[in-house]
């Protein structure tokens, strides 16, 4: 799959795999990828607009550079190498689509492939930092409390 060099064959392969067109707030993916940052800022929510208007600092720009490098070094039609990061507050921009990011959740790095639907969201939304509670049977401490209550009610 990686040895396809003919552009016509690659275009046919891409066309054959296309199921539905993705659009972010009414703009198709191809236009979104070609869009400059100022136009993209107008599309995102207010919190993200404020963040981008204040400028991306050194660490988020470093992450984007690493993602570019990983994409460039990846063979055609293959996933790029995983880029690990602690930047859970990074907003996903169209340039990151197709990259694979290892997002730290406080214990391990969860590998996440960035898809077009993730545009405008934070990286933290895709790497849960806690184990959701499953309310099952009560533990030992609540059982003891229940027994104490039974003894108190029957003794009086």
PDB file of C-alpha atoms in Angstrom:
ATOM      1  CA  UNK A   1       0.000   0.000   0.000  1.00  0.00           C
ATOM      2  CA  UNK A   2       2.876   2.356   0.721  1.00  0.00           C
ATOM      3  CA  UNK A   3       4.459   1.836  -2.717  1.00  0.00           C
ATOM      4  CA  UNK A   4       1.674   3.618  -4.662  1.00  0.00           C
ATOM      5  CA  UNK A   5       3.323   6.556  -6.435  1.00  0.00           C
ATOM      6  CA  UNK A   6       0.989   7.151  -9.384  1.00  0.00           C
ATOM      7  CA  UNK A   7      -1.221  10.146  -8.464  1.00  0.00           C
ATOM      8  CA  UNK A   8      -4.151   8.825 -10.526  1.00  0.00           C
ATOM      9  CA  UNK A   9      -4.140   5.487  -8.660  1.00  0.00           C
ATOM     10  CA  UNK A  10      -3.886   7.271  -5.314  1.00  0.00           C
ATOM     11  CA  UNK A  11      -6.792   9.570  -6.225  1.00  0.00           C
ATOM     12  CA  UNK A  12      -8.929   6.591  -7.305  1.00  0.00           C
ATOM     13  CA  UNK A  13      -8.101   4.782  -4.061  1.00  0.00           C
ATOM     14  CA  UNK A  14      -9.053   7.851  -2.026  1.00  0.00           C
ATOM     15  CA  UNK A  15     -12.290   8.303  -3.972  1.00  0.00           C
ATOM     16  CA  UNK A  16     -13.225   4.641  -3.502  1.00  0.00           C
ATOM     17  CA  UNK A  17     -12.834   4.877   0.300  1.00  0.00           C
ATOM     18  CA  UNK A  18     -14.842   8.106   0.712  1.00  0.00           C
ATOM     19  CA  UNK A  19     -18.170   7.414   2.416  1.00  0.00           C
ATOM     20  CA  UNK A  20     -19.504  10.840   3.351  1.00  0.00           C
ATOM     21  CA  UNK A  21     -18.096  14.331   3.290  1.00  0.00           C
ATOM     22  CA  UNK A  22     -17.236  15.907   6.626  1.00  0.00           C
ATOM     23  CA  UNK A  23     -17.987  19.559   7.241  1.00  0.00           C
ATOM     24  CA  UNK A  24     -17.081  21.670  10.262  1.00  0.00           C
ATOM     25  CA  UNK A  25     -19.669  24.405  10.771  1.00  0.00           C
ATOM     26  CA  UNK A  26     -20.622  24.288   7.095  1.00  0.00           C
ATOM     27  CA  UNK A  27     -17.091  24.167   5.654  1.00  0.00           C
ATOM     28  CA  UNK A  28     -15.858  20.973   3.990  1.00  0.00           C
ATOM     29  CA  UNK A  29     -12.670  19.235   5.091  1.00  0.00           C
ATOM     30  CA  UNK A  30     -10.594  20.148   2.011  1.00  0.00           C
ATOM     31  CA  UNK A  31     -11.355  23.855   2.435  1.00  0.00           C
ATOM     32  CA  UNK A  32     -10.767  23.568   6.181  1.00  0.00           C
ATOM     33  CA  UNK A  33      -7.280  22.134   5.612  1.00  0.00           C
ATOM     34  CA  UNK A  34      -6.409  24.922   3.143  1.00  0.00           C
ATOM     35  CA  UNK A  35      -7.799  27.631   5.437  1.00  0.00           C
ATOM     36  CA  UNK A  36      -5.402  29.978   7.238  1.00  0.00           C
ATOM     37  CA  UNK A  37      -5.485  30.356  11.024  1.00  0.00           C
ATOM     38  CA  UNK A  38      -7.327  33.707  11.052  1.00  0.00           C
ATOM     39  CA  UNK A  39     -10.280  32.248   9.132  1.00  0.00           C
ATOM     40  CA  UNK A  40     -10.336  29.141  11.325  1.00  0.00           C
ATOM     41  CA  UNK A  41     -10.393  31.278  14.480  1.00  0.00           C
ATOM     42  CA  UNK A  42     -13.686  32.795  13.305  1.00  0.00           C
ATOM     43  CA  UNK A  43     -15.275  29.316  13.221  1.00  0.00           C
ATOM     44  CA  UNK A  44     -14.414  28.037  16.710  1.00  0.00           C
ATOM     45  CA  UNK A  45     -16.194  28.786  19.993  1.00  0.00           C
ATOM     46  CA  UNK A  46     -15.437  31.896  22.070  1.00  0.00           C
ATOM     47  CA  UNK A  47     -13.081  30.204  24.557  1.00  0.00           C
ATOM     48  CA  UNK A  48     -10.903  28.870  21.706  1.00  0.00           C
ATOM     49  CA  UNK A  49     -11.033  32.230  19.870  1.00  0.00           C
ATOM     50  CA  UNK A  50      -9.748  33.982  22.978  1.00  0.00           C
ATOM     51  CA  UNK A  51      -6.968  31.404  23.360  1.00  0.00           C
ATOM     52  CA  UNK A  52      -5.813  31.780  19.733  1.00  0.00           C
ATOM     53  CA  UNK A  53      -6.037  35.583  19.794  1.00  0.00           C
ATOM     54  CA  UNK A  54      -3.709  35.662  22.793  1.00  0.00           C
ATOM     55  CA  UNK A  55      -1.227  33.665  20.718  1.00  0.00           C
ATOM     56  CA  UNK A  56       0.068  30.115  20.892  1.00  0.00           C
ATOM     57  CA  UNK A  57       2.975  29.808  23.282  1.00  0.00           C
ATOM     58  CA  UNK A  58       6.163  27.785  22.904  1.00  0.00           C
ATOM     59  CA  UNK A  59       4.845  24.380  23.983  1.00  0.00           C
ATOM     60  CA  UNK A  60       1.749  24.203  21.725  1.00  0.00           C
ATOM     61  CA  UNK A  61       3.831  25.390  18.766  1.00  0.00           C
ATOM     62  CA  UNK A  62       6.438  22.726  19.600  1.00  0.00           C
ATOM     63  CA  UNK A  63       3.720  20.057  19.552  1.00  0.00           C
ATOM     64  CA  UNK A  64       2.490  21.223  16.145  1.00  0.00           C
ATOM     65  CA  UNK A  65       6.069  21.150  14.800  1.00  0.00           C
ATOM     66  CA  UNK A  66       6.546  17.583  16.085  1.00  0.00           C
ATOM     67  CA  UNK A  67       3.265  16.532  14.455  1.00  0.00           C
ATOM     68  CA  UNK A  68       4.340  18.072  11.128  1.00  0.00           C
ATOM     69  CA  UNK A  69       7.662  16.235  11.325  1.00  0.00           C
ATOM     70  CA  UNK A  70       6.003  12.891  12.158  1.00  0.00           C
ATOM     71  CA  UNK A  71       3.571  13.294   9.237  1.00  0.00           C
ATOM     72  CA  UNK A  72       6.392  14.193   6.859  1.00  0.00           C
ATOM     73  CA  UNK A  73       8.508  11.190   7.868  1.00  0.00           C
ATOM     74  CA  UNK A  74       5.594   8.730   7.627  1.00  0.00           C
ATOM     75  CA  UNK A  75       5.326   6.629   4.448  1.00  0.00           C
ATOM     76  CA  UNK A  76       2.374   7.426   2.137  1.00  0.00           C
ATOM     77  CA  UNK A  77      -1.016   6.001   3.190  1.00  0.00           C
ATOM     78  CA  UNK A  78       0.393   4.997   6.612  1.00  0.00           C
ATOM     79  CA  UNK A  79      -0.236   6.401  10.069  1.00  0.00           C
ATOM     80  CA  UNK A  80       2.525   8.665  11.425  1.00  0.00           C
ATOM     81  CA  UNK A  81       4.469   7.839  14.574  1.00  0.00           C
ATOM     82  CA  UNK A  82       2.896   8.607  17.954  1.00  0.00           C
ATOM     83  CA  UNK A  83       3.834  12.005  19.384  1.00  0.00           C
ATOM     84  CA  UNK A  84       3.551  12.016  23.189  1.00  0.00           C
ATOM     85  CA  UNK A  85       2.367  15.122  25.014  1.00  0.00           C
ATOM     86  CA  UNK A  86       1.186  16.408  28.382  1.00  0.00           C
ATOM     87  CA  UNK A  87      -0.668  19.318  26.717  1.00  0.00           C
ATOM     88  CA  UNK A  88      -4.218  18.314  27.552  1.00  0.00           C
ATOM     89  CA  UNK A  89      -5.410  21.919  27.075  1.00  0.00           C
ATOM     90  CA  UNK A  90      -4.354  22.062  23.399  1.00  0.00           C
ATOM     91  CA  UNK A  91      -7.203  22.795  20.983  1.00  0.00           C
ATOM     92  CA  UNK A  92      -7.292  20.521  17.935  1.00  0.00           C
ATOM     93  CA  UNK A  93      -6.735  22.463  14.707  1.00  0.00           C
ATOM     94  CA  UNK A  94      -7.264  21.132  11.149  1.00  0.00           C
ATOM     95  CA  UNK A  95      -3.501  20.800  10.634  1.00  0.00           C
ATOM     96  CA  UNK A  96      -3.444  18.038  13.276  1.00  0.00           C
ATOM     97  CA  UNK A  97      -5.956  15.813  11.433  1.00  0.00           C
ATOM     98  CA  UNK A  98      -4.480  12.410  10.629  1.00  0.00           C
ATOM     99  CA  UNK A  99      -1.810  12.597  13.330  1.00  0.00           C
ATOM    100  CA  UNK A 100      -1.495  10.133  16.204  1.00  0.00           C
ATOM    101  CA  UNK A 101      -1.005  11.732  19.626  1.00  0.00           C
ATOM    102  CA  UNK A 102      -0.217  10.077  22.956  1.00  0.00           C
ATOM    103  CA  UNK A 103      -2.187  12.157  25.472  1.00  0.00           C
ATOM    104  CA  UNK A 104      -1.069  11.833  29.107  1.00  0.00           C
ATOM    105  CA  UNK A 105      -3.892  11.211  31.576  1.00  0.00           C
ATOM    106  CA  UNK A 106      -1.785  11.336  34.754  1.00  0.00           C
ATOM    107  CA  UNK A 107      -0.762   7.696  34.580  1.00  0.00           C
ATOM    108  CA  UNK A 108      -0.264   6.545  30.966  1.00  0.00           C
ATOM    109  CA  UNK A 109      -0.216   7.995  27.453  1.00  0.00           C
ATOM    110  CA  UNK A 110      -3.439   7.137  25.589  1.00  0.00           C
ATOM    111  CA  UNK A 111      -2.889   6.955  21.819  1.00  0.00           C
ATOM    112  CA  UNK A 112      -5.510   8.920  19.921  1.00  0.00           C
ATOM    113  CA  UNK A 113      -5.757   9.264  16.150  1.00  0.00           C
ATOM    114  CA  UNK A 114      -6.999  12.760  15.347  1.00  0.00           C
ATOM    115  CA  UNK A 115     -10.094  12.633  13.141  1.00  0.00           C
ATOM    116  CA  UNK A 116     -11.886  15.562  11.455  1.00  0.00           C
ATOM    117  CA  UNK A 117     -14.779  15.343  13.939  1.00  0.00           C
ATOM    118  CA  UNK A 118     -12.381  16.265  16.756  1.00  0.00           C
ATOM    119  CA  UNK A 119     -11.612  19.711  15.321  1.00  0.00           C
ATOM    120  CA  UNK A 120     -12.150  22.494  17.867  1.00  0.00           C
ATOM    121  CA  UNK A 121     -12.145  20.149  20.884  1.00  0.00           C
ATOM    122  CA  UNK A 122      -9.476  19.896  23.574  1.00  0.00           C
ATOM    123  CA  UNK A 123      -7.054  16.946  23.635  1.00  0.00           C
ATOM    124  CA  UNK A 124      -8.125  16.169  27.224  1.00  0.00           C
ATOM    125  CA  UNK A 125     -11.613  15.248  26.030  1.00  0.00           C
ATOM    126  CA  UNK A 126     -10.183  12.133  24.387  1.00  0.00           C
ATOM    127  CA  UNK A 127      -8.035  10.883  27.284  1.00  0.00           C
ATOM    128  CA  UNK A 128     -10.069  10.451  30.467  1.00  0.00           C
ATOM    129  CA  UNK A 129      -8.031  11.095  33.618  1.00  0.00           C
ATOM    130  CA  UNK A 130     -10.332   9.158  35.963  1.00  0.00           C
ATOM    131  CA  UNK A 131     -12.131   5.839  35.991  1.00  0.00           C
ATOM    132  CA  UNK A 132     -15.892   6.440  35.798  1.00  0.00           C
ATOM    133  CA  UNK A 133     -17.781   5.227  38.872  1.00  0.00           C
ATOM    134  CA  UNK A 134     -19.782   2.026  38.522  1.00  0.00           C
ATOM    135  CA  UNK A 135     -22.279   1.914  41.392  1.00  0.00           C
ATOM    136  CA  UNK A 136     -22.476  -1.755  42.260  1.00  0.00           C
ATOM    137  CA  UNK A 137     -22.842  -3.502  45.572  1.00  0.00           C
ATOM    138  CA  UNK A 138     -21.838  -1.537  48.668  1.00  0.00           C
ATOM    139  CA  UNK A 139     -18.436  -2.169  50.216  1.00  0.00           C
ATOM    140  CA  UNK A 140     -17.536  -3.445  53.675  1.00  0.00           C
ATOM    141  CA  UNK A 141     -17.849  -0.106  55.511  1.00  0.00           C
ATOM    142  CA  UNK A 142     -21.443   0.517  54.450  1.00  0.00           C
ATOM    143  CA  UNK A 143     -22.349  -3.055  55.397  1.00  0.00           C
ATOM    144  CA  UNK A 144     -21.031  -2.524  58.939  1.00  0.00           C
ATOM    145  CA  UNK A 145     -22.990   0.758  59.252  1.00  0.00           C
ATOM    146  CA  UNK A 146     -26.160  -1.049  58.197  1.00  0.00           C
ATOM    147  CA  UNK A 147     -25.607  -3.767  60.832  1.00  0.00           C
ATOM    148  CA  UNK A 148     -25.049  -1.127  63.540  1.00  0.00           C
ATOM    149  CA  UNK A 149     -28.314   0.576  62.557  1.00  0.00           C
ATOM    150  CA  UNK A 150     -30.169  -2.741  62.776  1.00  0.00           C
ATOM    151  CA  UNK A 151     -28.803  -3.412  66.262  1.00  0.00           C
ATOM    152  CA  UNK A 152     -29.731   0.107  67.428  1.00  0.00           C
ATOM    153  CA  UNK A 153     -33.290  -0.100  66.103  1.00  0.00           C
ATOM    154  CA  UNK A 154     -34.005  -3.516  67.613  1.00  0.00           C
ATOM    155  CA  UNK A 155     -32.407  -2.727  70.981  1.00  0.00           C
ATOM    156  CA  UNK A 156     -34.573   0.324  71.636  1.00  0.00           C
TER     157      UNK A 156
END
